[in-house]
Amino acid sequence: MLNIIYSSLYLIILGKEFPGLPDAGNKWIRVLCPQWEIDSIITPSSVRQLIEWCLFRERELIRVNWLGQQATT
């Protein structure tokens, strides 16, 4: 299991290929993403961590609205 610290940032899922979201591809879905950058610096390692998180099926997906607040549905 990945050691994940969630941030207030979120990803917008547009395509159908995002594992763990059976309704992906129908509309925009926003999920909280882990804090993957350090001091606002993006490195090849941080990009790798984000891609691995996106493809990892055994992770918690917290849906949020357009304001970044946890969604009710």
XYZ file of N, CA and C in Angstrom:
219
model
N 0.850 -1.179 0.000
C 0.000 0.000 0.000
C 0.889 1.233 0.000
N 0.473 2.235 -0.722
C 1.229 3.481 -0.795
C 1.031 4.311 0.458
N 2.056 5.006 0.891
C 1.953 5.929 2.010
C 1.499 7.267 1.438
N 0.227 7.611 1.622
C -0.354 8.758 0.939
C -0.705 9.850 1.930
N -0.282 11.068 1.635
C -0.700 12.259 2.362
C -1.507 13.092 1.373
N -2.799 13.251 1.641
C -3.647 13.989 0.708
C -3.464 15.480 0.892
N -3.569 16.187 -0.198
C -3.453 17.639 -0.182
C -4.818 18.225 -0.520
N -4.881 19.511 -0.721
C -6.134 20.150 -1.132
C -6.216 20.216 -2.654
N -5.247 19.628 -3.341
C -5.254 19.596 -4.797
C -6.108 18.446 -5.291
N -6.664 18.612 -6.465
C -7.442 17.529 -7.037
C -7.125 17.360 -8.508
N -7.404 16.157 -8.993
C -7.267 15.837 -10.408
C -8.639 15.831 -11.037
N -8.716 16.240 -12.277
C -9.950 16.138 -13.036
C -9.796 14.965 -13.992
N -10.686 13.987 -13.853
C -10.642 12.775 -14.658
C -11.588 12.966 -15.836
N -11.055 12.865 -17.042
C -11.869 13.042 -18.244
C -12.080 11.739 -19.007
N -11.098 10.873 -19.010
C -11.163 9.654 -19.818
C -11.704 8.461 -19.063
N -11.890 7.371 -19.796
C -12.436 6.141 -19.230
C -11.374 5.244 -18.606
N -10.104 5.576 -18.795
C -9.031 4.660 -18.422
C -8.578 4.776 -16.971
N -9.216 5.559 -16.138
C -8.786 5.749 -14.756
C -9.307 4.581 -13.913
N -8.425 3.692 -13.422
C -8.862 2.528 -12.652
C -9.605 2.931 -11.370
N -10.671 2.201 -11.075
C -11.407 2.415 -9.843
C -12.608 3.334 -9.985
N -12.808 3.903 -11.159
C -13.965 4.772 -11.387
C -14.799 4.199 -12.533
N -15.786 3.366 -12.216
C -16.568 2.749 -13.281
C -17.362 3.756 -14.109
N -17.664 4.926 -13.552
C -18.425 5.929 -14.297
C -17.534 6.968 -14.971
N -16.233 6.732 -15.017
C -15.311 7.665 -15.670
C -15.610 7.725 -17.158
N -15.437 8.905 -17.732
C -15.659 9.093 -19.158
C -17.009 9.688 -19.492
N -17.943 9.687 -18.541
C -19.273 10.253 -18.796
C -19.309 11.749 -18.534
N -18.632 12.188 -17.500
C -18.586 13.602 -17.127
C -17.281 13.836 -16.378
N -16.989 15.089 -16.100
C -15.787 15.394 -15.333
C -15.938 14.859 -13.916
N -14.913 14.159 -13.446
C -14.889 13.668 -12.073
C -13.639 14.240 -11.425
N -13.811 14.831 -10.264
C -12.677 15.395 -9.530
C -12.408 14.538 -8.303
N -11.143 14.184 -8.093
C -10.749 13.409 -6.911
C -9.536 14.079 -6.276
N -9.506 14.037 -4.942
C -8.324 14.554 -4.246
C -7.122 13.732 -4.657
N -6.000 14.389 -4.779
C -4.779 13.658 -5.115
C -3.767 13.862 -3.999
N -2.825 12.950 -3.901
C -1.816 13.078 -2.853
C -0.876 14.244 -3.116
N -0.238 14.665 -2.059
C 0.796 15.687 -2.194
C 2.002 15.008 -2.818
N 2.317 15.356 -4.036
C 3.383 14.666 -4.751
C 4.535 15.575 -5.135
N 4.396 16.853 -4.910
C 5.508 17.758 -5.170
C 6.093 18.214 -3.835
N 7.345 18.623 -3.846
C 8.016 19.100 -2.637
C 8.387 20.555 -2.861
N 7.916 21.436 -1.985
C 8.208 22.864 -2.093
C 7.833 23.419 -3.464
N 6.715 22.932 -4.021
C 6.208 23.376 -5.327
C 7.176 23.099 -6.470
N 8.068 22.146 -6.278
C 9.020 21.759 -7.318
C 8.587 20.410 -7.879
N 8.394 20.356 -9.191
C 8.014 19.116 -9.845
C 9.267 18.471 -10.424
N 9.493 17.228 -10.033
C 10.666 16.481 -10.497
C 10.192 15.239 -11.253
N 11.071 14.586 -11.989
C 10.682 13.324 -12.630
C 10.157 12.297 -11.626
N 10.717 12.283 -10.445
C 10.269 11.357 -9.409
C 8.841 11.678 -8.959
N 8.505 12.950 -8.811
C 7.159 13.309 -8.386
C 6.139 12.994 -9.476
N 6.508 13.149 -10.735
C 5.619 12.783 -11.836
C 5.386 11.279 -11.838
N 6.452 10.504 -11.604
C 6.322 9.053 -11.519
C 5.370 8.657 -10.385
N 5.495 9.307 -9.234
C 4.620 9.008 -8.099
C 3.158 9.292 -8.444
N 2.895 10.387 -9.126
C 1.525 10.720 -9.505
C 0.972 9.692 -10.491
N 1.757 9.310 -11.479
C 1.301 8.315 -12.458
C 1.038 6.980 -11.768
N 1.928 6.553 -10.879
C 1.721 5.300 -10.155
C 0.458 5.362 -9.314
N 0.202 6.496 -8.671
C -1.010 6.639 -7.862
C -2.242 6.525 -8.759
N -2.196 7.147 -9.920
C -3.339 7.101 -10.834
C -3.637 5.676 -11.292
N -2.629 4.863 -11.465
C -2.806 3.506 -11.979
C -2.987 2.459 -10.889
N -2.782 2.825 -9.626
C -2.882 1.897 -8.504
C -4.354 1.687 -8.168
N -4.845 0.468 -8.282
C -6.270 0.200 -8.081
C -6.687 0.225 -6.607
N -5.802 -0.109 -5.707
C -6.123 -0.204 -4.284
C -5.822 1.114 -3.580
N -6.589 2.154 -3.873
C -6.404 3.450 -3.238
C -7.766 4.065 -2.969
N -7.786 4.940 -2.003
C -9.024 5.636 -1.669
C -9.216 6.787 -2.654
N -10.404 6.865 -3.239
C -10.730 7.963 -4.138
C -11.766 8.842 -3.455
N -11.372 10.049 -3.140
C -12.266 11.001 -2.472
C -12.725 12.009 -3.512
N -13.998 11.939 -3.861
C -14.540 12.848 -4.871
C -14.785 14.221 -4.252
N -14.510 15.237 -5.044
C -14.728 16.609 -4.604
C -15.487 17.369 -5.689
N -16.089 18.497 -5.290
C -16.775 19.342 -6.262
C -15.784 20.334 -6.865
N -16.275 21.263 -7.652
C -15.392 22.204 -8.346
C -14.678 23.166 -7.406
N -15.139 23.241 -6.153
C -14.489 24.076 -5.152
C -13.431 23.301 -4.359
N -13.315 21.997 -4.612
C -12.381 21.172 -3.868
C -12.950 20.643 -2.569
N -14.254 20.810 -2.371
C -14.910 20.318 -1.154
C -15.431 18.912 -1.421
N -15.395 18.076 -0.395
C -15.825 16.697 -0.564
C -17.256 16.642 -1.089
N -17.455 15.850 -2.137
C -18.759 15.730 -2.776
C -19.674 14.856 -1.936
N -20.960 15.108 -2.034
C -21.934 14.361 -1.250
C -22.387 13.096 -1.961
N -22.187 13.008 -3.273
C -22.606 11.802 -4.009
C -21.433 11.122 -4.617
